[in-house]
């Protein structure tokens, strides 16, 4: 039986306290039973972990930015892709919930696939997840060309936006700058990333409620 931390003690779901190490030891023993030796520092709490997931799916990005992007290219029929994708993603989310509870280890899809289907399936799942992450981040960064130059002309690095290739060239440059910025924030440490991420999630949730 694998014991999963409920967040009440300093386990994988919360930052460890100075007084109580019992829950941490229980979690380490449970992970050891799966052949996994804990090496990452447990510096993220429950809300920080929740905020990481919320910021990745980004309510405002999907609802306002990418929806406009899809309608502009696909027309009104693009709306029907939302309920279809929602049903599929709901099934994926439910599967992830079960896998995360059964195998509460770092590596997500890679380790889950390895535990369920063996090392070859894990290798394939890890590469597919990495590819999907790169495509997702690049698509969101490029899509900011639709909104940021309209907010401030300072974001239009190439020309004034009226040229034949201004939009495409600026989208690549602006997307590169945004990806480099987010990479630097992550490189400076988990705690800094967690603070910025939590603040951004608060702002996004408030903005989503206000707009909806």
PDB file of C-alpha atoms in Angstrom:
ATOM      1  CA  UNK A   1       0.000   0.000   0.000  1.00  0.00           C
ATOM      2  CA  UNK A   2       1.410   3.373  -1.016  1.00  0.00           C
ATOM      3  CA  UNK A   3       0.796   6.128   1.490  1.00  0.00           C
ATOM      4  CA  UNK A   4      -0.017   9.475  -0.099  1.00  0.00           C
ATOM      5  CA  UNK A   5       0.422  12.723   1.808  1.00  0.00           C
ATOM      6  CA  UNK A   6      -2.826  14.570   2.533  1.00  0.00           C
ATOM      7  CA  UNK A   7      -1.066  17.894   2.925  1.00  0.00           C
ATOM      8  CA  UNK A   8      -1.470  17.944   6.726  1.00  0.00           C
ATOM      9  CA  UNK A   9       2.174  17.198   7.307  1.00  0.00           C
ATOM     10  CA  UNK A  10       5.403  18.124   5.553  1.00  0.00           C
ATOM     11  CA  UNK A  11       5.096  15.662   2.682  1.00  0.00           C
ATOM     12  CA  UNK A  12       5.325  16.035  -1.101  1.00  0.00           C
ATOM     13  CA  UNK A  13       2.301  18.337  -1.091  1.00  0.00           C
ATOM     14  CA  UNK A  14       3.628  20.846   1.447  1.00  0.00           C
ATOM     15  CA  UNK A  15       6.847  22.422   2.621  1.00  0.00           C
ATOM     16  CA  UNK A  16       8.431  20.614   5.596  1.00  0.00           C
ATOM     17  CA  UNK A  17       8.291  22.207   9.025  1.00  0.00           C
ATOM     18  CA  UNK A  18      11.129  22.310  11.544  1.00  0.00           C
ATOM     19  CA  UNK A  19       9.408  20.289  14.269  1.00  0.00           C
ATOM     20  CA  UNK A  20       7.563  17.369  12.690  1.00  0.00           C
ATOM     21  CA  UNK A  21       9.524  14.997  10.450  1.00  0.00           C
ATOM     22  CA  UNK A  22       7.305  11.957  10.905  1.00  0.00           C
ATOM     23  CA  UNK A  23       5.114  12.510   7.842  1.00  0.00           C
ATOM     24  CA  UNK A  24       8.166  13.216   5.699  1.00  0.00           C
ATOM     25  CA  UNK A  25       9.738   9.934   6.783  1.00  0.00           C
ATOM     26  CA  UNK A  26       6.520   8.043   6.032  1.00  0.00           C
ATOM     27  CA  UNK A  27       6.412   9.589   2.560  1.00  0.00           C
ATOM     28  CA  UNK A  28      10.079   8.746   1.962  1.00  0.00           C
ATOM     29  CA  UNK A  29       9.459   5.135   2.994  1.00  0.00           C
ATOM     30  CA  UNK A  30       6.444   4.902   0.665  1.00  0.00           C
ATOM     31  CA  UNK A  31       8.464   6.290  -2.237  1.00  0.00           C
ATOM     32  CA  UNK A  32      11.274   3.875  -1.413  1.00  0.00           C
ATOM     33  CA  UNK A  33       8.845   0.976  -1.809  1.00  0.00           C
ATOM     34  CA  UNK A  34       8.375   2.095  -5.420  1.00  0.00           C
ATOM     35  CA  UNK A  35      12.128   2.230  -5.995  1.00  0.00           C
ATOM     36  CA  UNK A  36      12.194   6.037  -5.987  1.00  0.00           C
ATOM     37  CA  UNK A  37      14.722   7.912  -3.851  1.00  0.00           C
ATOM     38  CA  UNK A  38      13.560  11.474  -3.002  1.00  0.00           C
ATOM     39  CA  UNK A  39      16.185  13.999  -4.110  1.00  0.00           C
ATOM     40  CA  UNK A  40      14.248  17.203  -4.825  1.00  0.00           C
ATOM     41  CA  UNK A  41      13.811  19.775  -2.056  1.00  0.00           C
ATOM     42  CA  UNK A  42      10.220  20.108  -0.878  1.00  0.00           C
ATOM     43  CA  UNK A  43       9.984  23.886  -1.076  1.00  0.00           C
ATOM     44  CA  UNK A  44       6.547  24.186  -2.694  1.00  0.00           C
ATOM     45  CA  UNK A  45       3.384  24.176  -0.603  1.00  0.00           C
ATOM     46  CA  UNK A  46      -0.124  23.113  -1.545  1.00  0.00           C
ATOM     47  CA  UNK A  47      -1.121  26.471  -3.017  1.00  0.00           C
ATOM     48  CA  UNK A  48       2.133  26.803  -4.968  1.00  0.00           C
ATOM     49  CA  UNK A  49       1.517  23.399  -6.536  1.00  0.00           C
ATOM     50  CA  UNK A  50      -2.077  24.335  -7.319  1.00  0.00           C
ATOM     51  CA  UNK A  51      -0.942  27.667  -8.789  1.00  0.00           C
ATOM     52  CA  UNK A  52       1.526  25.917 -11.098  1.00  0.00           C
ATOM     53  CA  UNK A  53      -1.288  23.893 -12.658  1.00  0.00           C
ATOM     54  CA  UNK A  54      -3.623  26.885 -12.967  1.00  0.00           C
ATOM     55  CA  UNK A  55      -0.947  29.058 -14.573  1.00  0.00           C
ATOM     56  CA  UNK A  56      -0.099  26.319 -17.073  1.00  0.00           C
ATOM     57  CA  UNK A  57      -3.661  25.945 -18.356  1.00  0.00           C
ATOM     58  CA  UNK A  58      -4.166  29.751 -18.036  1.00  0.00           C
ATOM     59  CA  UNK A  59      -7.884  30.533 -18.047  1.00  0.00           C
ATOM     60  CA  UNK A  60      -7.512  33.953 -19.652  1.00  0.00           C
ATOM     61  CA  UNK A  61      -5.129  32.697 -22.331  1.00  0.00           C
ATOM     62  CA  UNK A  62      -7.461  29.926 -23.432  1.00  0.00           C
ATOM     63  CA  UNK A  63     -10.697  31.882 -23.144  1.00  0.00           C
ATOM     64  CA  UNK A  64      -9.761  35.211 -24.671  1.00  0.00           C
ATOM     65  CA  UNK A  65      -6.477  34.914 -26.507  1.00  0.00           C
ATOM     66  CA  UNK A  66      -6.517  31.493 -28.173  1.00  0.00           C
ATOM     67  CA  UNK A  67     -10.287  31.581 -28.775  1.00  0.00           C
ATOM     68  CA  UNK A  68      -9.874  34.785 -30.789  1.00  0.00           C
ATOM     69  CA  UNK A  69      -6.920  33.200 -32.565  1.00  0.00           C
ATOM     70  CA  UNK A  70      -8.975  30.115 -33.501  1.00  0.00           C
ATOM     71  CA  UNK A  71     -12.085  32.013 -34.610  1.00  0.00           C
ATOM     72  CA  UNK A  72     -10.023  34.322 -36.811  1.00  0.00           C
ATOM     73  CA  UNK A  73      -8.680  31.324 -38.753  1.00  0.00           C
ATOM     74  CA  UNK A  74     -11.465  28.733 -38.411  1.00  0.00           C
ATOM     75  CA  UNK A  75     -14.577  30.891 -38.315  1.00  0.00           C
ATOM     76  CA  UNK A  76     -17.668  30.290 -36.132  1.00  0.00           C
ATOM     77  CA  UNK A  77     -17.337  26.507 -36.507  1.00  0.00           C
ATOM     78  CA  UNK A  78     -14.255  26.714 -34.274  1.00  0.00           C
ATOM     79  CA  UNK A  79     -16.590  27.028 -31.270  1.00  0.00           C
ATOM     80  CA  UNK A  80     -17.598  23.360 -31.610  1.00  0.00           C
ATOM     81  CA  UNK A  81     -14.033  22.272 -30.949  1.00  0.00           C
ATOM     82  CA  UNK A  82     -14.332  23.499 -27.350  1.00  0.00           C
ATOM     83  CA  UNK A  83     -16.921  21.021 -25.994  1.00  0.00           C
ATOM     84  CA  UNK A  84     -15.265  18.154 -27.877  1.00  0.00           C
ATOM     85  CA  UNK A  85     -11.822  18.993 -26.524  1.00  0.00           C
ATOM     86  CA  UNK A  86     -13.305  19.556 -23.052  1.00  0.00           C
ATOM     87  CA  UNK A  87     -14.682  16.005 -22.928  1.00  0.00           C
ATOM     88  CA  UNK A  88     -11.361  14.536 -24.002  1.00  0.00           C
ATOM     89  CA  UNK A  89      -9.332  16.672 -21.612  1.00  0.00           C
ATOM     90  CA  UNK A  90     -11.679  15.793 -18.740  1.00  0.00           C
ATOM     91  CA  UNK A  91     -10.931  12.113 -19.300  1.00  0.00           C
ATOM     92  CA  UNK A  92      -7.199  12.858 -19.372  1.00  0.00           C
ATOM     93  CA  UNK A  93      -7.459  14.887 -16.144  1.00  0.00           C
ATOM     94  CA  UNK A  94      -9.299  12.062 -14.366  1.00  0.00           C
ATOM     95  CA  UNK A  95      -6.627   9.588 -15.469  1.00  0.00           C
ATOM     96  CA  UNK A  96      -3.907  11.937 -14.223  1.00  0.00           C
ATOM     97  CA  UNK A  97      -5.680  12.209 -10.854  1.00  0.00           C
ATOM     98  CA  UNK A  98      -5.630   8.444 -10.423  1.00  0.00           C
ATOM     99  CA  UNK A  99      -2.010   8.129 -11.541  1.00  0.00           C
ATOM    100  CA  UNK A 100      -0.805  10.990  -9.327  1.00  0.00           C
ATOM    101  CA  UNK A 101      -2.498   9.419  -6.302  1.00  0.00           C
ATOM    102  CA  UNK A 102      -1.034   5.984  -7.068  1.00  0.00           C
ATOM    103  CA  UNK A 103       2.464   7.189  -8.023  1.00  0.00           C
ATOM    104  CA  UNK A 104       3.158  10.516  -6.224  1.00  0.00           C
ATOM    105  CA  UNK A 105       6.619  10.976  -7.732  1.00  0.00           C
ATOM    106  CA  UNK A 106       8.367  13.660  -9.767  1.00  0.00           C
ATOM    107  CA  UNK A 107       8.403  13.194 -13.517  1.00  0.00           C
ATOM    108  CA  UNK A 108       4.620  13.004 -14.017  1.00  0.00           C
ATOM    109  CA  UNK A 109       3.840  11.369 -17.381  1.00  0.00           C
ATOM    110  CA  UNK A 110       7.317   9.855 -17.751  1.00  0.00           C
ATOM    111  CA  UNK A 111       7.281   8.021 -14.422  1.00  0.00           C
ATOM    112  CA  UNK A 112       3.596   7.104 -14.645  1.00  0.00           C
ATOM    113  CA  UNK A 113       4.046   5.561 -18.086  1.00  0.00           C
ATOM    114  CA  UNK A 114       7.188   3.744 -16.932  1.00  0.00           C
ATOM    115  CA  UNK A 115       5.387   2.255 -13.928  1.00  0.00           C
ATOM    116  CA  UNK A 116       2.347   1.205 -15.955  1.00  0.00           C
ATOM    117  CA  UNK A 117       3.933   0.027 -19.206  1.00  0.00           C
ATOM    118  CA  UNK A 118       7.654  -0.423 -18.653  1.00  0.00           C
ATOM    119  CA  UNK A 119      10.769   1.612 -19.516  1.00  0.00           C
ATOM    120  CA  UNK A 120      10.121   1.768 -23.274  1.00  0.00           C
ATOM    121  CA  UNK A 121       6.617   3.175 -22.784  1.00  0.00           C
ATOM    122  CA  UNK A 122       8.032   5.622 -20.228  1.00  0.00           C
ATOM    123  CA  UNK A 123      10.690   6.764 -22.700  1.00  0.00           C
ATOM    124  CA  UNK A 124       8.040   7.342 -25.374  1.00  0.00           C
ATOM    125  CA  UNK A 125       5.700   9.109 -22.939  1.00  0.00           C
ATOM    126  CA  UNK A 126       8.480  11.363 -21.669  1.00  0.00           C
ATOM    127  CA  UNK A 127       9.472  12.502 -25.155  1.00  0.00           C
ATOM    128  CA  UNK A 128       5.846  13.044 -26.174  1.00  0.00           C
ATOM    129  CA  UNK A 129       5.256  15.139 -23.043  1.00  0.00           C
ATOM    130  CA  UNK A 130       8.386  17.200 -23.683  1.00  0.00           C
ATOM    131  CA  UNK A 131       7.356  17.791 -27.302  1.00  0.00           C
ATOM    132  CA  UNK A 132       3.825  18.783 -26.259  1.00  0.00           C
ATOM    133  CA  UNK A 133       5.213  21.195 -23.660  1.00  0.00           C
ATOM    134  CA  UNK A 134       7.499  22.892 -26.180  1.00  0.00           C
ATOM    135  CA  UNK A 135       4.695  23.220 -28.736  1.00  0.00           C
ATOM    136  CA  UNK A 136       2.258  24.554 -26.118  1.00  0.00           C
ATOM    137  CA  UNK A 137       4.644  27.177 -24.750  1.00  0.00           C
ATOM    138  CA  UNK A 138       5.644  28.274 -28.252  1.00  0.00           C
ATOM    139  CA  UNK A 139       2.011  28.552 -29.389  1.00  0.00           C
ATOM    140  CA  UNK A 140       1.038  30.685 -26.388  1.00  0.00           C
ATOM    141  CA  UNK A 141       4.115  32.895 -26.767  1.00  0.00           C
ATOM    142  CA  UNK A 142       3.415  33.438 -30.481  1.00  0.00           C
ATOM    143  CA  UNK A 143      -0.263  34.135 -29.799  1.00  0.00           C
ATOM    144  CA  UNK A 144       0.687  37.086 -27.587  1.00  0.00           C
ATOM    145  CA  UNK A 145       1.367  38.959 -30.827  1.00  0.00           C
ATOM    146  CA  UNK A 146      -2.418  39.335 -31.084  1.00  0.00           C
ATOM    147  CA  UNK A 147      -2.846  41.143 -27.758  1.00  0.00           C
ATOM    148  CA  UNK A 148       0.370  42.733 -26.462  1.00  0.00           C
ATOM    149  CA  UNK A 149       1.027  45.149 -29.388  1.00  0.00           C
ATOM    150  CA  UNK A 150      -2.590  46.327 -29.038  1.00  0.00           C
ATOM    151  CA  UNK A 151      -2.005  47.086 -25.358  1.00  0.00           C
ATOM    152  CA  UNK A 152       1.203  49.037 -25.995  1.00  0.00           C
ATOM    153  CA  UNK A 153       3.106  49.772 -29.209  1.00  0.00           C
ATOM    154  CA  UNK A 154       6.336  49.110 -27.292  1.00  0.00           C
ATOM    155  CA  UNK A 155       5.732  45.383 -27.868  1.00  0.00           C
ATOM    156  CA  UNK A 156       5.883  45.900 -31.649  1.00  0.00           C
ATOM    157  CA  UNK A 157       9.630  45.423 -32.101  1.00  0.00           C
ATOM    158  CA  UNK A 158       9.539  45.023 -35.897  1.00  0.00           C
ATOM    159  CA  UNK A 159       8.147  47.937 -37.920  1.00  0.00           C
ATOM    160  CA  UNK A 160       4.819  49.486 -36.980  1.00  0.00           C
ATOM    161  CA  UNK A 161       2.629  46.446 -37.646  1.00  0.00           C
ATOM    162  CA  UNK A 162       1.379  47.644 -41.025  1.00  0.00           C
ATOM    163  CA  UNK A 163       4.084  46.006 -43.133  1.00  0.00           C
ATOM    164  CA  UNK A 164       3.592  42.743 -44.993  1.00  0.00           C
ATOM    165  CA  UNK A 165       5.835  40.713 -42.686  1.00  0.00           C
ATOM    166  CA  UNK A 166       5.749  42.884 -39.558  1.00  0.00           C
ATOM    167  CA  UNK A 167       3.249  40.719 -37.694  1.00  0.00           C
ATOM    168  CA  UNK A 168       4.953  37.380 -38.397  1.00  0.00           C
ATOM    169  CA  UNK A 169       8.483  38.615 -37.697  1.00  0.00           C
ATOM    170  CA  UNK A 170       7.433  40.408 -34.524  1.00  0.00           C
ATOM    171  CA  UNK A 171       5.519  37.337 -33.297  1.00  0.00           C
ATOM    172  CA  UNK A 172       8.690  35.235 -33.497  1.00  0.00           C
ATOM    173  CA  UNK A 173      10.824  37.894 -31.798  1.00  0.00           C
ATOM    174  CA  UNK A 174       8.257  38.663 -29.091  1.00  0.00           C
ATOM    175  CA  UNK A 175       7.675  34.964 -28.434  1.00  0.00           C
ATOM    176  CA  UNK A 176      11.425  34.369 -28.107  1.00  0.00           C
ATOM    177  CA  UNK A 177      11.745  37.208 -25.583  1.00  0.00           C
ATOM    178  CA  UNK A 178       8.844  35.861 -23.495  1.00  0.00           C
ATOM    179  CA  UNK A 179      10.237  32.307 -23.466  1.00  0.00           C
ATOM    180  CA  UNK A 180      13.710  33.563 -22.472  1.00  0.00           C
ATOM    181  CA  UNK A 181      12.200  35.683 -19.690  1.00  0.00           C
ATOM    182  CA  UNK A 182      10.229  32.766 -18.245  1.00  0.00           C
ATOM    183  CA  UNK A 183      13.325  30.543 -18.505  1.00  0.00           C
ATOM    184  CA  UNK A 184      15.409  33.063 -16.536  1.00  0.00           C
ATOM    185  CA  UNK A 185      12.750  33.291 -13.819  1.00  0.00           C
ATOM    186  CA  UNK A 186      12.839  29.503 -13.420  1.00  0.00           C
ATOM    187  CA  UNK A 187      16.651  29.474 -13.450  1.00  0.00           C
ATOM    188  CA  UNK A 188      16.863  31.873 -10.491  1.00  0.00           C
ATOM    189  CA  UNK A 189      15.187  29.353  -8.211  1.00  0.00           C
ATOM    190  CA  UNK A 190      11.963  27.603  -7.323  1.00  0.00           C
ATOM    191  CA  UNK A 191      10.990  30.057  -4.564  1.00  0.00           C
ATOM    192  CA  UNK A 192      11.143  33.112  -6.848  1.00  0.00           C
ATOM    193  CA  UNK A 193       9.159  31.291  -9.512  1.00  0.00           C
ATOM    194  CA  UNK A 194       6.576  30.221  -6.918  1.00  0.00           C
ATOM    195  CA  UNK A 195       6.077  33.796  -5.651  1.00  0.00           C
ATOM    196  CA  UNK A 196       5.691  35.261  -9.143  1.00  0.00           C
ATOM    197  CA  UNK A 197       3.464  32.390 -10.200  1.00  0.00           C
ATOM    198  CA  UNK A 198       1.195  32.715  -7.145  1.00  0.00           C
ATOM    199  CA  UNK A 199       0.814  36.463  -7.671  1.00  0.00           C
ATOM    200  CA  UNK A 200      -0.030  35.886 -11.326  1.00  0.00           C
ATOM    201  CA  UNK A 201      -2.644  33.270 -10.452  1.00  0.00           C
ATOM    202  CA  UNK A 202      -4.337  35.630  -7.979  1.00  0.00           C
ATOM    203  CA  UNK A 203      -4.499  38.340 -10.660  1.00  0.00           C
ATOM    204  CA  UNK A 204      -5.750  35.882 -13.287  1.00  0.00           C
ATOM    205  CA  UNK A 205      -8.507  34.471 -11.077  1.00  0.00           C
ATOM    206  CA  UNK A 206      -9.702  37.960 -10.112  1.00  0.00           C
ATOM    207  CA  UNK A 207      -9.631  39.087 -13.761  1.00  0.00           C
ATOM    208  CA  UNK A 208     -11.478  35.949 -14.903  1.00  0.00           C
ATOM    209  CA  UNK A 209     -14.249  36.470 -12.334  1.00  0.00           C
ATOM    210  CA  UNK A 210     -14.512  40.168 -13.223  1.00  0.00           C
ATOM    211  CA  UNK A 211     -14.706  39.532 -16.976  1.00  0.00           C
ATOM    212  CA  UNK A 212     -16.990  36.492 -16.885  1.00  0.00           C
TER     213      UNK A 212
END
